[in-house]
Amino acid sequence: MAGGSNEPGRTVTSKALALLFAFENGRRSMSLSELAEAAGLPLSTTHRLVAELVERGALARDPQGRVQLGIRLWELGQNAGRALRDTARPYLQDLFSLTGQTAHLAIREGHEVLYIDRIYSTKRIPRVSRVGGRLPMNATAVGKVILAFEEDWVRDAYFTRHLEQPTAFTQINPARLAGELVQIREQGYATTAEEVRLGSASIAVPVFRMGRVVAGLGLVVLSSQAGSMLRHLPTLRGISAQIERATAHIPLETLRGSEGLWR
Amino acid sequence: MAGGSNEPGRTVTSKALALLFAFENGRRSMSLSELAEAAGLPLSTTHRLVAELVERGALARDPQGRVQLGIRLWELGQNAGRALRDTARPYLQDLFSLTGQTAHLAIREGHEVLYIDRIYSTKRIPRVSRVGGRLPMNATAVGKVILAFEEDWVRDAYFTRHLEQPTAFTQINPARLAGELVQIREQGYATTAEEVRLGSASIAVPVFRMGRVVAGLGLVVLSSQAGSMLRHLPTLRGISAQIERATAHIPLETLRGSEGLWR
DNA sequence: ATATCCCTTTCCGCTGAACGGAAGCAGCCT
DNA sequence: AGGCTGCTTCCGTTCAGCGGAAAGGGATAT
């Protein structure tokens, strides 16, 4: 993607990471040449580094010789940000059991929401989010609720950027969005209707930790059921309170890695 | 842990990965010195490399300056081995809803079972496995059922090694274990009782893909309920069949990364 | 106030690990 | 058989990486 290829001064580390993060876009596997292209590296350099990354389990080669991420990397990744995920999971499960709707938990990462966990059964609705996936904050209920309760400077910084618009219903007018956030803060929850994807609606409440939002807890429903979505509000609030209680003993720095607004 | 520190010939890549994989043991965060120690690297080298890894999001520093894994690494890791995990998850959810017991899905990685996913609610029993965690094959129902249906050479190779024994009830006699595997193959499921941890029992069935086991699907229950565990067998088999159907279209190489026995 | 300790960060000149173009291979299609 | 495409190996040059040492920072003891 980025063109800046082999200008000298590029560190080995940056090259090795470029090879790994080349899979961020979601491609399952790539041929060596494709990977070299994606990482912006010469083929022979790619070849040498990939060999070592494979040897150490960060990458793997499938039977056809194509390169993919190593399962050991997934394993390692499970150790990042575990505290919130592991603690919240059973409560998220309860939320799903109680409502029967797709339930998810998200945090803010930079100017986007990052989906930490998601529970749904086979009677699933079209997938809007994906565990480990990101979406714009202005288009999702979890995103809006987090933004609404964030500190002022975060919100201010957010409005200086261009707002994305996945569907025609997504609010991208800063003034109106700001107004909506005030209302969300007053009522204590956020909703969306077809703002990420046509056909689905969502509702979300904040999860606090010592007065600060640390996450958004939400449900996704079919647009046709959007009307009755509010009846899940007490359940959402109850589960959120339980998560808050369960995470109360965890040191804040363990809960929210870095504090930066941008990554 | 490993002492081999700064002998020349060590590549930068190996050092960078050593810093990342130093978190494999489960430590949430480390000071720079601790990390240097754990990775077996000189402090200044650690300092330089950590700075770059942090810059690129593979590592992060908490407000106290301690080093932890970056959330971006978790994100990236979600792309590894996604096919099986994402496909099976809703069925695993169904399994939990139908049985009300902790449900999990595991694959074989080398000579251990790796827990791919796990669903449980707040009425949870003591945690035996952890998503992204490994356990010995001879001590778990999922492990035994995978081993029982694996190809002969895998089983042969497995028996050449020393078998671990987490509790006094774990079978470590190779001959007896081999006999048990024959029985498991005949009956089509495996069970354990207090073989990983006192107080819990489990049952598991295989998940096939073109005649080969690709995973084990299991339930964990309290030892006191072990007697009635078998009544979940039809459900387990039904869900396993559904997962098999859902994964049928996925190319095998996508499902099971590398084919190696050892990593 | 000052010393002591422990950890982190910066400096800098030497050196061999990393580099990558080019050549050699291997499979596949025409 | 010839051409094509993508993977792997080679090897002489050079600059990124190295890490010991010294300086900075911050907490706690004296």
Coordinates of C-alpha atoms (C1' of nucleotides) in Angstrom, one line a residue:
Chain A
M1 CA 0.0 0.0 0.0
A2 CA 2.4 2.8 1.1
G3 CA 5.0 3.3 -1.5
G4 CA 8.0 4.4 0.5
S5 CA 10.0 1.3 -0.1
N6 CA 13.7 0.8 0.3
E7 CA 15.0 4.2 1.2
P8 CA 18.1 3.6 3.4
G9 CA 17.7 4.3 7.0
R10 CA 14.8 1.9 7.4
T11 CA 15.5 -0.3 10.4
V12 CA 15.3 -4.1 10.3
T13 CA 12.6 -4.0 13.0
S14 CA 10.4 -1.7 10.9
K15 CA 10.8 -4.2 8.0
A16 CA 10.0 -7.2 10.1
L17 CA 6.9 -5.4 11.5
A18 CA 5.9 -4.3 8.1
L19 CA 5.7 -7.9 7.1
L20 CA 3.5 -8.8 10.0
F21 CA 1.2 -5.7 9.8
A22 CA 0.8 -6.3 6.1
F23 CA -1.8 -8.8 7.2
E24 CA -3.8 -6.1 9.1
N25 CA -6.0 -5.4 6.1
G26 CA -7.5 -8.9 6.5
R27 CA -5.9 -10.9 3.7
R28 CA -5.6 -14.5 4.9
S29 CA -2.5 -15.4 3.0
M30 CA -0.1 -14.0 0.5
S31 CA 2.5 -15.3 -1.9
L32 CA 6.0 -14.1 -1.1
S33 CA 5.9 -11.6 -3.9
E34 CA 2.5 -10.2 -2.9
L35 CA 3.8 -9.8 0.7
A36 CA 6.9 -8.1 -0.5
E37 CA 4.7 -5.7 -2.5
A38 CA 2.4 -5.1 0.4
A39 CA 5.2 -4.5 2.9
G40 CA 7.1 -2.3 0.4
L41 CA 10.3 -4.4 0.6
P42 CA 12.6 -5.9 -2.0
L43 CA 11.9 -9.6 -2.7
S44 CA 15.1 -11.0 -1.4
T45 CA 14.9 -9.0 1.8
T46 CA 11.4 -10.3 2.2
H47 CA 12.5 -13.8 1.6
R48 CA 15.2 -13.6 4.3
L49 CA 13.1 -12.0 6.9
V50 CA 10.1 -14.2 6.3
A51 CA 12.3 -17.3 6.7
E52 CA 13.2 -16.1 10.2
L53 CA 9.8 -15.0 11.2
V54 CA 8.5 -18.4 10.1
E55 CA 11.2 -20.1 12.1
R56 CA 10.1 -18.2 15.2
G57 CA 6.4 -18.8 14.7
A58 CA 5.3 -15.2 13.9
L59 CA 4.5 -16.2 10.4
A60 CA 3.7 -19.6 8.9
R61 CA 3.7 -21.1 5.4
D62 CA 0.8 -23.1 4.2
P63 CA 1.3 -26.3 2.2
Q64 CA 1.4 -24.3 -1.0
G65 CA 4.1 -22.1 0.4
R66 CA 1.9 -19.1 0.8
V67 CA 2.6 -17.0 3.8
Q68 CA 0.1 -16.4 6.6
L69 CA 0.2 -15.2 10.2
G70 CA 1.4 -17.8 12.7
I71 CA -1.0 -19.1 15.3
R72 CA 1.6 -18.3 17.9
L73 CA 1.1 -14.6 17.1
W74 CA -2.6 -15.0 17.9
E75 CA -1.7 -16.8 21.1
L76 CA 0.7 -13.9 22.0
G77 CA -1.9 -11.4 21.2
Q78 CA -4.3 -12.9 23.7
N79 CA -2.1 -11.6 26.4
A80 CA -2.6 -8.0 25.2
G81 CA -5.4 -6.2 26.9
R82 CA -6.6 -9.3 28.6
A83 CA -7.8 -7.8 31.8
L84 CA -10.9 -6.1 30.4
R85 CA -11.7 -8.8 27.9
D86 CA -11.4 -11.7 30.2
T87 CA -13.3 -10.0 33.0
A88 CA -16.1 -8.7 30.9
R89 CA -16.7 -11.8 28.8
P90 CA -19.0 -13.8 31.1
Y91 CA -21.1 -10.7 31.7
L92 CA -21.3 -10.1 27.9
Q93 CA -22.4 -13.7 27.7
D94 CA -25.2 -13.0 30.3
L95 CA -26.2 -10.0 28.2
F96 CA -26.6 -12.2 25.2
S97 CA -28.5 -14.9 27.1
L98 CA -30.9 -12.3 28.5
T99 CA -31.6 -10.4 25.3
G100 CA -31.0 -13.0 22.6
Q101 CA -29.3 -10.2 20.6
T102 CA -25.8 -9.9 19.3
A103 CA -23.9 -8.3 22.1
H104 CA -20.5 -6.5 21.9
L105 CA -18.0 -4.6 23.9
A106 CA -15.8 -1.9 22.4
I107 CA -13.1 0.6 23.5
R108 CA -11.8 3.7 21.9
E109 CA -8.5 3.4 20.1
G110 CA -7.4 6.7 18.6
H111 CA -10.4 8.1 16.7
E112 CA -12.1 4.8 16.1
V113 CA -13.9 2.1 18.2
L114 CA -12.2 -1.2 18.5
Y115 CA -14.4 -4.2 19.0
I116 CA -13.0 -6.2 22.0
D117 CA -15.5 -9.0 22.1
R118 CA -18.7 -10.0 20.4
I119 CA -21.3 -12.7 21.2
Y120 CA -23.8 -14.0 18.7
S121 CA -25.4 -17.3 17.8
T122 CA -26.2 -18.9 14.5
K123 CA -29.4 -16.9 14.2
R124 CA -27.1 -14.0 13.5
I125 CA -27.8 -10.8 11.7
P126 CA -25.5 -9.4 9.0
R127 CA -22.1 -8.9 10.5
V128 CA -21.4 -5.2 11.1
S129 CA -18.5 -5.5 13.4
R130 CA -15.8 -8.1 13.9
V131 CA -13.8 -8.9 17.0
G132 CA -10.5 -7.0 16.5
G133 CA -12.1 -4.8 13.9
R134 CA -12.5 -1.0 13.9
L135 CA -15.3 1.3 12.9
P136 CA -15.8 5.1 12.9
M137 CA -17.1 6.5 16.2
N138 CA -19.7 8.7 14.7
A139 CA -21.4 5.7 13.0
T140 CA -21.8 3.3 15.9
A141 CA -23.8 3.4 19.1
V142 CA -20.8 2.2 21.1
G143 CA -18.6 4.9 19.5
K144 CA -21.1 7.7 20.1
V145 CA -21.6 6.7 23.7
I146 CA -17.9 6.6 24.4
L147 CA -17.4 9.9 22.7
A148 CA -20.2 11.5 24.6
F149 CA -18.8 10.6 27.9
E150 CA -15.1 11.1 27.1
E151 CA -13.2 14.1 28.4
D152 CA -13.7 17.4 26.6
W153 CA -10.3 17.5 24.9
V154 CA -10.9 14.1 23.3
R155 CA -14.1 15.2 21.8
D156 CA -12.7 18.5 20.7
A157 CA -9.8 16.8 19.0
Y158 CA -12.2 14.4 17.4
F159 CA -14.2 17.1 15.8
T160 CA -11.2 18.6 14.1
R161 CA -11.0 15.6 11.7
H162 CA -13.1 14.6 8.8
L163 CA -16.0 12.4 9.8
E164 CA -16.5 9.2 7.8
Q165 CA -19.9 8.3 6.3
P166 CA -20.4 4.6 5.8
T167 CA -24.1 5.0 4.8
A168 CA -26.4 7.9 3.9
F169 CA -27.8 7.9 7.4
T170 CA -24.5 8.5 9.2
Q171 CA -24.3 11.8 11.0
I172 CA -21.3 13.7 9.7
N173 CA -22.3 17.3 10.5
P174 CA -20.1 18.2 13.5
A175 CA -22.6 20.6 15.0
R176 CA -25.4 18.2 14.9
L177 CA -23.3 15.4 16.1
A178 CA -22.2 17.5 19.0
G179 CA -25.8 18.1 19.8
E180 CA -26.6 14.5 19.7
L181 CA -23.7 13.8 22.1
V182 CA -25.2 16.2 24.6
Q183 CA -28.5 14.4 24.4
I184 CA -26.7 11.0 24.7
R185 CA -24.9 12.3 27.8
E186 CA -28.3 13.3 29.3
Q187 CA -30.2 10.2 28.6
G188 CA -27.2 7.8 29.3
Y189 CA -27.4 5.8 26.1
A190 CA -26.8 6.0 22.4
T191 CA -28.6 4.5 19.5
T192 CA -28.0 4.2 15.7
A193 CA -30.3 3.1 12.9
E194 CA -28.7 2.0 9.7
E195 CA -25.7 4.2 10.2
V196 CA -23.1 1.5 9.7
R197 CA -25.0 -0.8 7.5
L198 CA -28.4 -0.8 6.1
G199 CA -30.7 -3.2 7.9
S200 CA -29.3 -3.0 11.4
A201 CA -29.7 -0.8 14.4
S202 CA -27.9 -0.7 17.7
I203 CA -28.1 0.7 21.2
A204 CA -25.2 1.1 23.7
V205 CA -24.4 2.3 27.2
P206 CA -21.1 3.4 28.7
V207 CA -18.9 1.4 31.1
F208 CA -17.2 3.6 33.6
R209 CA -14.1 3.2 35.7
M210 CA -13.5 5.9 38.3
G211 CA -15.6 8.4 36.5
R212 CA -14.1 7.8 33.1
V213 CA -15.6 5.8 30.2
V214 CA -13.4 2.8 29.5
A215 CA -15.7 1.0 27.1
G216 CA -19.1 0.9 25.4
L217 CA -21.5 -2.0 25.8
G218 CA -24.0 -2.6 23.0
L219 CA -26.6 -4.7 21.3
V220 CA -27.2 -5.0 17.5
V221 CA -30.7 -5.7 16.2
L222 CA -32.4 -5.8 12.9
S223 CA -33.8 -2.5 11.8
S224 CA -37.2 -3.9 11.9
Q225 CA -36.9 -4.5 15.6
A226 CA -35.4 -1.1 16.3
G227 CA -38.6 0.1 17.8
S228 CA -38.5 -2.3 20.7
M229 CA -34.8 -1.9 21.2
L230 CA -35.2 0.4 24.2
R231 CA -36.7 -2.4 26.3
H232 CA -33.2 -3.8 26.6
L233 CA -32.0 -0.7 28.2
P234 CA -32.4 -1.8 31.9
T235 CA -30.6 -5.1 31.1
L236 CA -27.7 -3.2 29.4
R237 CA -27.4 -0.9 32.3
G238 CA -27.5 -3.8 34.8
I239 CA -24.7 -5.7 32.9
S240 CA -22.7 -2.5 32.6
A241 CA -22.9 -2.0 36.3
Q242 CA -21.8 -5.6 36.9
I243 CA -18.8 -5.1 34.6
E244 CA -17.9 -1.9 36.4
R245 CA -18.0 -3.8 39.7
A246 CA -15.9 -6.6 38.4
T247 CA -13.3 -4.4 36.9
A248 CA -13.1 -2.1 39.9
H249 CA -10.1 -3.9 41.4
I250 CA -8.1 -3.8 38.2
P251 CA -5.5 -1.0 38.1
L252 CA -6.4 1.6 35.5
E253 CA -3.1 1.3 33.6
T254 CA -3.7 -2.4 33.1
L255 CA -7.2 -1.7 31.7
R256 CA -6.4 0.8 29.1
G257 CA -2.8 0.3 27.8
S258 CA -1.7 3.6 26.3
E259 CA -3.5 6.8 26.8
G260 CA -2.9 8.4 23.5
L261 CA -5.6 9.7 21.4
W262 CA -3.9 8.8 18.1
R263 CA -2.0 5.7 17.6
Chain B
M1 CA 14.4 -17.6 31.1
A2 CA 16.8 -18.9 28.4
G3 CA 20.3 -17.6 29.2
G4 CA 21.9 -17.4 25.7
S5 CA 22.1 -13.6 25.7
N6 CA 24.3 -11.5 23.5
E7 CA 26.4 -14.0 21.6
P8 CA 27.1 -12.4 18.2
G9 CA 25.2 -13.8 15.3
R10 CA 21.9 -13.0 16.9
T11 CA 19.7 -11.3 14.3
V12 CA 17.8 -8.1 15.1
T13 CA 14.6 -9.8 14.2
S14 CA 15.3 -12.5 16.8
K15 CA 15.8 -9.8 19.3
A16 CA 12.7 -7.9 18.5
L17 CA 10.7 -11.1 18.6
A18 CA 12.3 -12.1 21.9
L19 CA 11.0 -8.9 23.3
L20 CA 7.5 -9.7 22.2
F21 CA 7.4 -13.3 23.1
A22 CA 8.8 -12.5 26.5
F23 CA 5.2 -11.8 27.3
E24 CA 4.1 -15.3 26.4
N25 CA 4.3 -16.5 29.9
G26 CA 1.4 -14.3 30.9
R27 CA 3.1 -11.4 32.6
R28 CA 0.9 -8.3 32.0
S29 CA 3.7 -5.7 32.1
M30 CA 7.4 -5.5 32.8
S31 CA 9.8 -2.7 33.6
L32 CA 12.5 -2.2 30.9
S33 CA 15.1 -4.0 33.0
E34 CA 12.8 -6.9 33.7
L35 CA 12.0 -7.2 30.0
A36 CA 15.7 -7.0 29.1
E37 CA 16.3 -9.8 31.6
A38 CA 13.4 -11.9 30.3
A39 CA 14.4 -11.5 26.7
G40 CA 18.1 -12.0 27.4
L41 CA 19.2 -8.8 25.9
P42 CA 21.5 -5.9 27.1
L43 CA 19.6 -3.0 28.6
S44 CA 20.5 -0.4 26.0
T45 CA 19.6 -2.7 23.1
T46 CA 16.3 -3.4 24.8
H47 CA 15.8 0.3 25.2
R48 CA 16.4 1.0 21.6
L49 CA 14.3 -1.8 20.2
V50 CA 11.4 -1.2 22.7
A51 CA 11.2 2.4 21.6
E52 CA 10.7 1.3 18.0
L53 CA 8.3 -1.5 18.8
V54 CA 6.3 1.0 20.9
E55 CA 6.3 3.5 18.0
R56 CA 4.8 0.9 15.7
G57 CA 2.2 -0.3 18.2
A58 CA 3.6 -3.8 18.9
L59 CA 4.3 -2.8 22.4
A60 CA 2.9 -0.1 24.6
R61 CA 4.1 1.8 27.7
D62 CA 1.6 2.3 30.5
P63 CA 1.5 5.6 32.5
Q64 CA 4.2 4.4 34.8
G65 CA 6.5 3.6 31.9
R66 CA 6.2 -0.1 32.2
V67 CA 6.1 -2.1 29.0
Q68 CA 3.1 -4.2 27.9
L69 CA 1.9 -5.7 24.7
G70 CA 0.3 -3.3 22.3
I71 CA -3.4 -3.7 21.6
R72 CA -2.5 -3.5 17.9
L73 CA -0.8 -6.8 18.3
W74 CA -4.0 -8.3 19.6
E75 CA -5.8 -6.8 16.7
L76 CA -3.3 -8.3 14.3
G77 CA -3.4 -11.6 16.0
Q78 CA -7.2 -11.8 15.4
N79 CA -6.3 -12.3 11.7
A80 CA -4.4 -15.5 12.4
G81 CA -6.4 -18.7 12.2
R82 CA -9.6 -16.7 11.8
A83 CA -11.3 -19.1 9.5
L84 CA -12.0 -21.8 12.0
R85 CA -12.6 -19.5 15.0
D86 CA -15.0 -17.2 13.3
T87 CA -16.9 -20.0 11.6
A88 CA -17.2 -22.1 14.7
R89 CA -18.1 -19.4 17.2
P90 CA -21.8 -19.1 16.7
Y91 CA -22.2 -22.9 16.9
L92 CA -20.1 -22.9 20.1
Q93 CA -22.5 -20.3 21.4
D94 CA -25.4 -22.5 20.5
L95 CA -23.7 -25.4 22.4
F96 CA -23.4 -23.2 25.4
S97 CA -27.1 -22.1 25.2
L98 CA -28.3 -25.7 24.8
T99 CA -26.2 -27.2 27.7
G100 CA -25.6 -24.3 30.0
Q101 CA -22.1 -25.5 30.5
T102 CA -18.7 -24.0 29.7
A103 CA -18.0 -24.9 26.0
H104 CA -14.7 -24.8 24.3
L105 CA -13.0 -25.5 21.0
A106 CA -9.4 -26.6 20.8
I107 CA -6.9 -27.7 18.1
R108 CA -3.6 -29.5 18.4
E109 CA -0.5 -27.3 18.3
G110 CA 2.6 -29.5 18.4
H111 CA 2.2 -31.8 21.4
E112 CA -0.3 -29.7 23.2
V113 CA -3.9 -28.6 22.8
L114 CA -4.5 -24.9 22.1
Y115 CA -7.8 -23.4 23.2
I116 CA -9.2 -21.5 20.3
D117 CA -12.4 -20.3 21.9
R118 CA -14.3 -20.7 25.1
I119 CA -17.8 -19.7 26.2
Y120 CA -19.0 -19.4 29.7
S121 CA -21.2 -17.2 31.8
T122 CA -20.9 -15.7 35.2
K123 CA -22.0 -18.9 36.8
R124 CA -18.6 -20.2 35.9
I125 CA -16.7 -23.0 37.3
P126 CA -13.0 -22.7 38.2
R127 CA -11.1 -21.8 35.1
V128 CA -9.2 -24.8 33.7
S129 CA -8.4 -23.5 30.2
R130 CA -8.0 -20.0 28.8
V131 CA -8.5 -18.8 25.3
G132 CA -5.0 -18.8 23.7
G133 CA -3.8 -21.1 26.4
R134 CA -2.2 -24.5 26.1
L135 CA -2.7 -27.7 28.1
P136 CA -1.2 -31.2 27.8
M137 CA -3.1 -33.5 25.5
N138 CA -3.2 -36.5 27.9
A139 CA -4.9 -34.5 30.6
T140 CA -7.8 -33.0 28.6
A141 CA -10.9 -34.5 26.9
V142 CA -10.3 -32.4 23.8
G143 CA -6.7 -33.4 23.8
K144 CA -7.4 -37.1 24.1
V145 CA -10.1 -37.0 21.5
I146 CA -7.9 -35.2 19.0
L147 CA -5.0 -37.6 19.7
A148 CA -7.3 -40.6 19.3
F149 CA -8.4 -39.6 15.9
E150 CA -5.1 -38.2 14.6
E151 CA -3.0 -40.1 12.1
D152 CA -0.8 -42.9 13.5
W153 CA 2.5 -41.1 13.1
V154 CA 1.3 -38.2 15.2
R155 CA 0.3 -40.5 18.0
D156 CA 3.5 -42.5 17.7
A157 CA 5.6 -39.4 17.9
Y158 CA 3.6 -38.2 20.9
F159 CA 4.3 -41.3 22.9
T160 CA 8.0 -40.9 22.6
R161 CA 7.9 -37.9 24.9
H162 CA 7.4 -37.6 28.6
L163 CA 3.8 -37.2 29.6
E164 CA 2.9 -34.4 32.0
Q165 CA 0.8 -35.0 35.0
P166 CA -1.1 -32.0 36.3
T167 CA -3.0 -34.0 38.9
A168 CA -2.7 -37.4 40.5
F169 CA -5.6 -38.6 38.3
T170 CA -3.9 -37.8 35.0
Q171 CA -3.0 -40.8 32.9
I172 CA 0.7 -40.9 32.2
N173 CA 1.3 -44.5 31.5
P174 CA 1.8 -44.7 27.7
A175 CA 0.4 -48.2 27.3
R176 CA -2.8 -47.5 29.3
L177 CA -3.2 -44.2 27.5
A178 CA -2.9 -46.0 24.2
G179 CA -5.6 -48.4 25.3
E180 CA -7.8 -45.5 26.3
L181 CA -7.3 -43.9 22.9
V182 CA -8.5 -47.1 21.2
Q183 CA -11.6 -47.0 23.3
I184 CA -12.2 -43.3 22.6
R185 CA -11.9 -44.0 18.9
E186 CA -14.5 -46.7 19.2
Q187 CA -17.0 -44.8 21.2
G188 CA -16.4 -41.5 19.4
Y189 CA -15.9 -39.3 22.5
A190 CA -13.4 -38.7 25.3
T191 CA -13.9 -37.8 29.0
T192 CA -11.8 -36.7 31.8
A193 CA -12.4 -36.5 35.5
E194 CA -10.2 -34.2 37.6
E195 CA -7.3 -34.9 35.3
V196 CA -6.4 -31.2 34.8
R197 CA -7.8 -29.7 37.9
L198 CA -9.5 -31.2 40.9
G199 CA -13.2 -30.5 40.9
S200 CA -13.9 -30.4 37.2
A201 CA -14.7 -33.0 34.6
S202 CA -15.0 -32.8 30.8
I203 CA -16.3 -34.5 27.7
A204 CA -15.3 -33.9 24.1
V205 CA -16.0 -35.0 20.6
P206 CA -13.9 -34.7 17.4
V207 CA -14.5 -32.2 14.6
F208 CA -13.5 -33.7 11.3
R209 CA -12.6 -32.2 8.0
M210 CA -12.2 -34.6 5.0
G211 CA -11.6 -37.5 7.3
R212 CA -9.0 -35.8 9.5
V213 CA -9.6 -34.3 13.0
V214 CA -9.1 -30.6 12.9
A215 CA -10.4 -29.8 16.4
G216 CA -11.9 -31.0 19.6
L217 CA -15.2 -29.7 20.8
G218 CA -15.9 -30.0 24.5
L219 CA -17.8 -29.2 27.7
V220 CA -16.5 -28.7 31.2
V221 CA -18.7 -29.5 34.2
L222 CA -18.2 -29.7 37.9
S223 CA -17.0 -33.1 39.0
S224 CA -20.2 -33.5 41.0
Q225 CA -22.2 -33.4 37.7
A226 CA -19.8 -35.7 35.9
G227 CA -22.3 -38.5 36.1
S228 CA -24.9 -36.8 34.0
M229 CA -22.3 -35.5 31.5
L230 CA -23.1 -38.1 28.9
R231 CA -26.5 -36.7 28.3
H232 CA -24.9 -33.8 26.5
L233 CA -23.3 -36.2 24.0
P234 CA -26.0 -35.9 21.3
T235 CA -25.9 -32.2 21.5
L236 CA -22.1 -32.2 21.2
R237 CA -22.3 -34.5 18.2
G238 CA -25.0 -32.4 16.6
I239 CA -23.0 -29.1 17.0
S240 CA -19.8 -30.8 15.8
A241 CA -21.6 -31.9 12.7
Q242 CA -22.8 -28.4 12.1
I243 CA -19.3 -27.0 12.5
E244 CA -18.1 -29.7 10.0
R245 CA -20.7 -28.6 7.5
A246 CA -20.0 -24.9 8.0
T247 CA -16.2 -25.4 7.6
A248 CA -16.6 -27.7 4.6
H249 CA -16.1 -25.0 2.1
I250 CA -13.0 -23.6 3.7
P251 CA -9.7 -24.7 2.0
L252 CA -7.8 -27.0 4.4
E253 CA -4.6 -25.0 4.3
T254 CA -6.6 -22.0 5.5
L255 CA -8.0 -24.0 8.4
R256 CA -4.8 -25.4 9.9
G257 CA -1.9 -23.1 9.2
S258 CA 1.2 -25.2 9.3
E259 CA 1.2 -28.9 9.4
G260 CA 4.2 -29.5 11.7
L261 CA 4.0 -31.7 14.7
W262 CA 6.4 -29.6 16.7
R263 CA 6.6 -25.8 16.6
Chain C
dA1 C1' 19.7 18.7 52.9
dT2 C1' 22.4 15.2 51.0
dA3 C1' 23.6 10.5 50.1
dT4 C1' 22.4 6.1 48.2
dC5 C1' 20.0 3.2 45.3
dC6 C1' 17.8 1.6 41.2
dC7 C1' 16.1 2.3 36.9
dT8 C1' 15.9 4.7 32.5
dT9 C1' 17.8 7.3 28.8
dT10 C1' 21.5 9.1 25.9
dC11 C1' 26.0 8.9 23.6
dC12 C1' 29.2 7.4 20.2
dG13 C1' 33.0 4.9 17.5
dC14 C1' 33.6 0.1 15.8
dT15 C1' 32.1 -3.8 13.2
dG16 C1' 29.8 -7.6 11.2
dA17 C1' 24.8 -8.3 10.2
dA18 C1' 21.9 -7.0 6.9
dC19 C1' 21.4 -5.7 2.3
dG20 C1' 19.5 -6.5 -2.3
dG21 C1' 20.8 -6.9 -7.4
dA22 C1' 21.6 -10.5 -10.1
dA23 C1' 21.9 -15.2 -11.2
dG24 C1' 20.2 -19.7 -10.8
dC25 C1' 15.9 -22.9 -10.2
dA26 C1' 11.6 -24.9 -10.6
dG27 C1' 7.1 -25.4 -12.0
dC28 C1' 3.5 -24.2 -15.3
dC29 C1' 1.4 -22.7 -19.5
dT30 C1' 1.4 -22.3 -24.5
Chain D
dA1 C1' 11.0 -26.7 -26.3
dG2 C1' 10.7 -22.1 -25.1
dG3 C1' 9.0 -18.5 -22.4
dC4 C1' 7.0 -16.9 -18.2
dT5 C1' 6.4 -16.3 -13.4
dG6 C1' 7.6 -16.7 -8.8
dC7 C1' 10.9 -18.6 -5.3
dT8 C1' 15.6 -19.3 -3.6
dT9 C1' 20.6 -18.6 -3.2
dC10 C1' 24.9 -16.0 -3.6
dC11 C1' 28.1 -12.7 -2.2
dG12 C1' 30.9 -8.2 -1.8
dT13 C1' 29.8 -3.6 0.2
dT14 C1' 28.4 -0.6 3.7
dC15 C1' 25.8 1.5 7.1
dA16 C1' 22.5 0.2 10.8
dG17 C1' 22.9 -1.9 14.8
dC18 C1' 25.5 -2.5 18.7
dG19 C1' 26.2 -2.1 23.8
dG20 C1' 29.6 -0.4 27.5
dA21 C1' 29.7 3.5 29.8
dA22 C1' 28.2 7.7 31.6
dA23 C1' 24.6 10.8 32.6
dG24 C1' 19.8 11.7 34.2
dG25 C1' 15.7 11.0 37.3
dG26 C1' 13.1 10.0 41.1
dA27 C1' 12.2 7.7 45.2
dT28 C1' 13.6 6.4 49.9
dA29 C1' 16.8 6.4 53.6
dT30 C1' 20.2 9.0 56.7

